[in-house]
mmCIF file with all atom_site columns, C-alpha atoms in Angstrom:
data_model
loop_
_atom_site.group_PDB
_atom_site.id
_atom_site.type_symbol
_atom_site.label_atom_id
_atom_site.label_alt_id
_atom_site.label_comp_id
_atom_site.label_asym_id
_atom_site.label_entity_id
_atom_site.label_seq_id
_atom_site.pdbx_PDB_ins_code
_atom_site.Cartn_x
_atom_site.Cartn_y
_atom_site.Cartn_z
_atom_site.occupancy
_atom_site.B_iso_or_equiv
_atom_site.pdbx_formal_charge
_atom_site.auth_seq_id
_atom_site.auth_comp_id
_atom_site.auth_asym_id
_atom_site.auth_atom_id
_atom_site.pdbx_PDB_model_num
ATOM 1   C CA . MET A 1 1   ? -20.680 -19.795 10.713  1.00 39.00 ? 1087 MET A CA 1
ATOM 2   C CA . SER A 1 2   ? -17.222 -21.618 10.636  1.00 39.00 ? 1088 SER A CA 1
ATOM 3   C CA . GLU A 1 3   ? -14.135 -20.272 8.724   1.00 40.00 ? 1089 GLU A CA 1
ATOM 4   C CA . ALA A 1 4   ? -14.123 -23.183 6.421   1.00 43.00 ? 1090 ALA A CA 1
ATOM 5   C CA . SER A 1 5   ? -17.549 -22.828 5.108   1.00 39.00 ? 1091 SER A CA 1
ATOM 6   C CA . ASP A 1 6   ? -17.186 -18.694 4.999   1.00 40.00 ? 1092 ASP A CA 1
ATOM 7   C CA . PRO A 1 7   ? -16.790 -18.023 1.446   1.00 58.00 ? 1093 PRO A CA 1
ATOM 8   C CA . ARG A 1 8   ? -15.792 -14.412 2.300   1.00 62.00 ? 1094 ARG A CA 1
ATOM 9   C CA . ARG A 1 9   ? -12.030 -13.269 1.873   1.00 62.00 ? 1095 ARG A CA 1
ATOM 10  C CA . PRO A 1 10  ? -9.883  -11.736 4.636   1.00 66.00 ? 1096 PRO A CA 1
ATOM 11  C CA . HIS A 1 11  ? -10.146 -8.090  4.613   1.00 64.00 ? 1097 HIS A CA 1
ATOM 12  C CA . GLY A 1 12  ? -6.366  -7.561  3.896   1.00 83.00 ? 1098 GLY A CA 1
ATOM 13  C CA . GLU A 1 13  ? -7.018  -9.873  0.800   1.00 90.00 ? 1099 GLU A CA 1
ATOM 14  C CA . LEU A 1 14  ? -9.803  -7.606  -0.506  1.00 92.00 ? 1100 LEU A CA 1
ATOM 15  C CA . VAL A 1 15  ? -7.699  -4.632  0.093   1.00 93.00 ? 1101 VAL A CA 1
ATOM 16  C CA . ALA A 1 16  ? -4.809  -6.170  -1.789  1.00 93.00 ? 1102 ALA A CA 1
ATOM 17  C CA . ASP A 1 17  ? -7.221  -7.118  -4.691  1.00 95.00 ? 1103 ASP A CA 1
ATOM 18  C CA . VAL A 1 18  ? -8.539  -3.772  -4.900  1.00 96.00 ? 1104 VAL A CA 1
ATOM 19  C CA . LEU A 1 19  ? -4.896  -2.116  -5.074  1.00 96.00 ? 1105 LEU A CA 1
ATOM 20  C CA . ALA A 1 20  ? -3.876  -4.619  -7.675  1.00 96.00 ? 1106 ALA A CA 1
ATOM 21  C CA . VAL A 1 21  ? -6.960  -3.629  -10.024 1.00 97.00 ? 1107 VAL A CA 1
ATOM 22  C CA . LEU A 1 22  ? -5.977  -0.105  -9.366  1.00 98.00 ? 1108 LEU A CA 1
ATOM 23  C CA . TRP A 1 23  ? -2.490  -0.801  -10.027 1.00 97.00 ? 1109 TRP A CA 1
ATOM 24  C CA . ALA A 1 24  ? -3.285  -2.420  -13.488 1.00 96.00 ? 1110 ALA A CA 1
ATOM 25  C CA . ALA A 1 25  ? -5.676  0.199   -14.710 1.00 97.00 ? 1111 ALA A CA 1
ATOM 26  C CA . PRO A 1 26  ? -4.605  2.815   -17.102 1.00 96.00 ? 1112 PRO A CA 1
ATOM 27  C CA . GLY A 1 27  ? -6.396  5.532   -14.836 1.00 95.00 ? 1113 GLY A CA 1
ATOM 28  C CA . PRO A 1 28  ? -8.845  6.137   -12.265 1.00 97.00 ? 1114 PRO A CA 1
ATOM 29  C CA . LEU A 1 29  ? -11.641 3.682   -11.556 1.00 97.00 ? 1115 LEU A CA 1
ATOM 30  C CA . THR A 1 30  ? -15.113 4.013   -10.232 1.00 95.00 ? 1116 THR A CA 1
ATOM 31  C CA . PRO A 1 31  ? -16.084 1.852   -7.413  1.00 96.00 ? 1117 PRO A CA 1
ATOM 32  C CA . GLY A 1 32  ? -18.496 -0.132  -9.893  1.00 95.00 ? 1118 GLY A CA 1
ATOM 33  C CA . GLN A 1 33  ? -15.475 -0.391  -12.231 1.00 96.00 ? 1119 GLN A CA 1
ATOM 34  C CA . VAL A 1 34  ? -13.294 -1.922  -9.510  1.00 97.00 ? 1120 VAL A CA 1
ATOM 35  C CA . ARG A 1 35  ? -16.094 -4.471  -8.376  1.00 97.00 ? 1121 ARG A CA 1
ATOM 36  C CA . ASP A 1 36  ? -16.706 -5.387  -12.232 1.00 97.00 ? 1122 ASP A CA 1
ATOM 37  C CA . ALA A 1 37  ? -12.785 -6.187  -12.445 1.00 97.00 ? 1123 ALA A CA 1
ATOM 38  C CA . LEU A 1 38  ? -12.999 -8.051  -9.031  1.00 95.00 ? 1124 LEU A CA 1
ATOM 39  C CA . GLY A 1 39  ? -15.566 -10.387 -10.734 1.00 94.00 ? 1125 GLY A CA 1
ATOM 40  C CA . GLY A 1 40  ? -18.623 -8.507  -9.667  1.00 91.00 ? 1126 GLY A CA 1
ATOM 41  C CA . ARG A 1 41  ? -19.456 -10.734 -6.684  1.00 91.00 ? 1127 ARG A CA 1
ATOM 42  C CA . LEU A 1 42  ? -18.641 -7.958  -3.848  1.00 92.00 ? 1128 LEU A CA 1
ATOM 43  C CA . ALA A 1 43  ? -21.441 -5.390  -2.756  1.00 93.00 ? 1129 ALA A CA 1
ATOM 44  C CA . ARG A 1 44  ? -20.856 -2.092  -4.380  1.00 92.00 ? 1130 ARG A CA 1
ATOM 45  C CA . THR A 1 45  ? -20.785 -0.852  -0.716  1.00 94.00 ? 1131 THR A CA 1
ATOM 46  C CA . THR A 1 46  ? -18.108 -3.208  0.276   1.00 93.00 ? 1132 THR A CA 1
ATOM 47  C CA . VAL A 1 47  ? -15.963 -1.634  -2.654  1.00 96.00 ? 1133 VAL A CA 1
ATOM 48  C CA . THR A 1 48  ? -16.799 1.685   -2.002  1.00 96.00 ? 1134 THR A CA 1
ATOM 49  C CA . THR A 1 49  ? -16.242 1.475   1.691   1.00 96.00 ? 1135 THR A CA 1
ATOM 50  C CA . ILE A 1 50  ? -12.665 -0.093  0.860   1.00 96.00 ? 1136 ILE A CA 1
ATOM 51  C CA . LEU A 1 51  ? -11.783 2.838   -1.450  1.00 97.00 ? 1137 LEU A CA 1
ATOM 52  C CA . THR A 1 52  ? -13.062 5.544   0.743   1.00 97.00 ? 1138 THR A CA 1
ATOM 53  C CA . ARG A 1 53  ? -10.871 4.145   3.496   1.00 96.00 ? 1139 ARG A CA 1
ATOM 54  C CA . LEU A 1 54  ? -7.807  3.952   1.488   1.00 96.00 ? 1140 LEU A CA 1
ATOM 55  C CA . HIS A 1 55  ? -8.388  7.357   0.441   1.00 97.00 ? 1141 HIS A CA 1
ATOM 56  C CA . GLU A 1 56  ? -8.658  8.593   4.027   1.00 96.00 ? 1142 GLU A CA 1
ATOM 57  C CA . LYS A 1 57  ? -5.137  6.950   4.767   1.00 92.00 ? 1143 LYS A CA 1
ATOM 58  C CA . GLY A 1 58  ? -3.524  8.524   2.070   1.00 92.00 ? 1144 GLY A CA 1
ATOM 59  C CA . THR A 1 59  ? -2.816  5.363   -0.076  1.00 94.00 ? 1145 THR A CA 1
ATOM 60  C CA . LEU A 1 60  ? -5.481  6.549   -2.772  1.00 97.00 ? 1146 LEU A CA 1
ATOM 61  C CA . ALA A 1 61  ? -6.298  9.628   -5.103  1.00 97.00 ? 1147 ALA A CA 1
ATOM 62  C CA . ARG A 1 62  ? -9.927  10.441  -5.931  1.00 97.00 ? 1148 ARG A CA 1
ATOM 63  C CA . GLU A 1 63  ? -11.450 12.678  -8.510  1.00 96.00 ? 1149 GLU A CA 1
ATOM 64  C CA . ARG A 1 64  ? -15.035 13.966  -9.104  1.00 93.00 ? 1150 ARG A CA 1
ATOM 65  C CA . GLY A 1 65  ? -16.305 11.414  -11.623 1.00 76.00 ? 1151 GLY A CA 1
ATOM 66  C CA . GLY A 1 66  ? -20.034 12.277  -12.476 1.00 81.00 ? 1152 GLY A CA 1
ATOM 67  C CA . ARG A 1 67  ? -22.153 11.808  -8.963  1.00 87.00 ? 1153 ARG A CA 1
ATOM 68  C CA . GLY A 1 68  ? -19.411 9.801   -7.335  1.00 91.00 ? 1154 GLY A CA 1
ATOM 69  C CA . PHE A 1 69  ? -15.479 9.636   -7.235  1.00 96.00 ? 1155 PHE A CA 1
ATOM 70  C CA . ALA A 1 70  ? -13.053 7.715   -9.251  1.00 97.00 ? 1156 ALA A CA 1
ATOM 71  C CA . TYR A 1 71  ? -9.897  6.478   -7.469  1.00 98.00 ? 1157 TYR A CA 1
ATOM 72  C CA . SER A 1 72  ? -6.062  5.760   -8.402  1.00 97.00 ? 1158 SER A CA 1
ATOM 73  C CA . PRO A 1 73  ? -3.334  4.714   -6.270  1.00 97.00 ? 1159 PRO A CA 1
ATOM 74  C CA . VAL A 1 74  ? -0.841  7.311   -4.823  1.00 95.00 ? 1160 VAL A CA 1
ATOM 75  C CA . HIS A 1 75  ? 2.091   5.082   -5.254  1.00 94.00 ? 1161 HIS A CA 1
ATOM 76  C CA . ASP A 1 76  ? 3.007   1.897   -7.120  1.00 93.00 ? 1162 ASP A CA 1
ATOM 77  C CA . ALA A 1 77  ? 3.291   -1.341  -5.019  1.00 91.00 ? 1163 ALA A CA 1
ATOM 78  C CA . PRO A 1 78  ? 7.158   -0.684  -3.977  1.00 93.00 ? 1164 PRO A CA 1
ATOM 79  C CA . GLY A 1 79  ? 6.106   3.076   -3.282  1.00 92.00 ? 1165 GLY A CA 1
ATOM 80  C CA . LEU A 1 80  ? 3.366   1.794   -1.032  1.00 89.00 ? 1166 LEU A CA 1
ATOM 81  C CA . THR A 1 81  ? 5.324   -0.681  1.076   1.00 90.00 ? 1167 THR A CA 1
ATOM 82  C CA . ALA A 1 82  ? 8.352   2.283   1.172   1.00 92.00 ? 1168 ALA A CA 1
ATOM 83  C CA . SER A 1 83  ? 5.687   4.617   2.510   1.00 88.00 ? 1169 SER A CA 1
ATOM 84  C CA . ARG A 1 84  ? 4.544   1.985   5.025   1.00 87.00 ? 1170 ARG A CA 1
ATOM 85  C CA . MET A 1 85  ? 8.094   1.440   6.248   1.00 90.00 ? 1171 MET A CA 1
ATOM 86  C CA . HIS A 1 86  ? 8.712   5.143   6.617   1.00 90.00 ? 1172 HIS A CA 1
ATOM 87  C CA . ARG A 1 87  ? 5.347   5.310   8.649   1.00 87.00 ? 1173 ARG A CA 1
ATOM 88  C CA . GLU A 1 88  ? 6.520   2.599   11.022  1.00 89.00 ? 1174 GLU A CA 1
ATOM 89  C CA . LEU A 1 89  ? 9.922   4.154   11.455  1.00 90.00 ? 1175 LEU A CA 1
ATOM 90  C CA . HIS A 1 90  ? 8.552   7.265   12.449  1.00 90.00 ? 1176 HIS A CA 1
ATOM 91  C CA . ARG A 1 91  ? 6.210   5.830   14.873  1.00 90.00 ? 1177 ARG A CA 1
ATOM 92  C CA . ASP A 1 92  ? 9.164   4.291   17.041  1.00 89.00 ? 1178 ASP A CA 1
ATOM 93  C CA . PRO A 1 93  ? 10.804  6.637   19.255  1.00 92.00 ? 1179 PRO A CA 1
ATOM 94  C CA . HIS A 1 94  ? 14.007  4.538   18.715  1.00 92.00 ? 1180 HIS A CA 1
ATOM 95  C CA . ARG A 1 95  ? 14.570  4.872   15.135  1.00 91.00 ? 1181 ARG A CA 1
ATOM 96  C CA . ASP A 1 96  ? 18.563  4.209   15.433  1.00 92.00 ? 1182 ASP A CA 1
ATOM 97  C CA . LEU A 1 97  ? 17.461  0.867   17.021  1.00 92.00 ? 1183 LEU A CA 1
ATOM 98  C CA . VAL A 1 98  ? 15.043  0.005   14.481  1.00 91.00 ? 1184 VAL A CA 1
ATOM 99  C CA . LEU A 1 99  ? 17.303  0.770   11.618  1.00 91.00 ? 1185 LEU A CA 1
ATOM 100 C CA . GLU A 1 100 ? 19.924  -1.278  13.244  1.00 93.00 ? 1186 GLU A CA 1
ATOM 101 C CA . ARG A 1 101 ? 17.817  -4.154  13.466  1.00 93.00 ? 1187 ARG A CA 1
ATOM 102 C CA . PHE A 1 102 ? 16.421  -3.765  10.249  1.00 91.00 ? 1188 PHE A CA 1
ATOM 103 C CA . VAL A 1 103 ? 19.861  -3.736  8.604   1.00 92.00 ? 1189 VAL A CA 1
ATOM 104 C CA . SER A 1 104 ? 21.532  -6.309  10.675  1.00 93.00 ? 1190 SER A CA 1
ATOM 105 C CA . ALA A 1 105 ? 18.404  -8.763  9.398   1.00 94.00 ? 1191 ALA A CA 1
ATOM 106 C CA . LEU A 1 106 ? 19.389  -8.227  5.772   1.00 94.00 ? 1192 LEU A CA 1
ATOM 107 C CA . SER A 1 107 ? 20.699  -10.803 3.462   1.00 96.00 ? 1193 SER A CA 1
ATOM 108 C CA . PRO A 1 108 ? 24.157  -10.070 1.947   1.00 95.00 ? 1194 PRO A CA 1
ATOM 109 C CA . ASP A 1 109 ? 22.482  -9.374  -1.500  1.00 96.00 ? 1195 ASP A CA 1
ATOM 110 C CA . ASP A 1 110 ? 20.183  -6.879  0.076   1.00 95.00 ? 1196 ASP A CA 1
ATOM 111 C CA . GLU A 1 111 ? 23.132  -5.261  2.089   1.00 94.00 ? 1197 GLU A CA 1
ATOM 112 C CA . ASP A 1 112 ? 24.748  -4.815  -1.101  1.00 95.00 ? 1198 ASP A CA 1
ATOM 113 C CA . VAL A 1 113 ? 21.787  -2.967  -2.816  1.00 95.00 ? 1199 VAL A CA 1
ATOM 114 C CA . LEU A 1 114 ? 21.440  -0.854  0.169   1.00 93.00 ? 1200 LEU A CA 1
ATOM 115 C CA . ARG A 1 115 ? 25.010  0.098   -0.045  1.00 94.00 ? 1201 ARG A CA 1
ATOM 116 C CA . ARG A 1 116 ? 24.736  0.703   -3.720  1.00 95.00 ? 1202 ARG A CA 1
ATOM 117 C CA . LEU A 1 117 ? 21.712  2.816   -3.381  1.00 94.00 ? 1203 LEU A CA 1
ATOM 118 C CA . LEU A 1 118 ? 22.712  4.920   -0.293  1.00 92.00 ? 1204 LEU A CA 1
ATOM 119 C CA . ARG A 1 119 ? 26.000  5.862   -2.287  1.00 93.00 ? 1205 ARG A CA 1
ATOM 120 C CA . THR A 1 120 ? 23.886  7.024   -5.339  1.00 93.00 ? 1206 THR A CA 1
ATOM 121 C CA . ALA A 1 121 ? 21.938  8.992   -3.110  1.00 91.00 ? 1207 ALA A CA 1
ATOM 122 C CA . GLU A 1 122 ? 24.972  10.519  -1.713  1.00 88.00 ? 1208 GLU A CA 1
ATOM 123 C CA . GLU A 1 123 ? 26.317  11.507  -5.134  1.00 89.00 ? 1209 GLU A CA 1
ATOM 124 C CA . GLY A 1 124 ? 22.994  13.084  -5.797  1.00 85.00 ? 1210 GLY A CA 1
ATOM 125 C CA . ARG A 1 125 ? 23.181  15.232  -3.004  1.00 85.00 ? 1211 ARG A CA 1
ATOM 126 C CA . GLN A 1 126 ? 26.712  16.453  -3.765  1.00 80.00 ? 1212 GLN A CA 1
#
């Protein structure tokens, strides 16, 4: 089947959609509730697999909900991005070079924000 005629979304897009549903929810959701919020077109097993994998990665928390589980995000969207950044930073043995290259690619506005945040963090440690 060619990509043009394949109605399936890329896996990353599905994960992003699942996370968006969970971030918008007032509390934990079951796989069926997530499936319904996504329009009901996905198989329940597909949604369950995505939720289980996100839980195994530490992205989602889960609690017993009847015979199954209900899932909720561990972080909001910015927190998830920060967690990914930390994970990548810890994977590389040359942390100083990674940080140097990251900082050198920041826009002037982002540099100002980072400086302000670092000052605030320093003041909080004193």
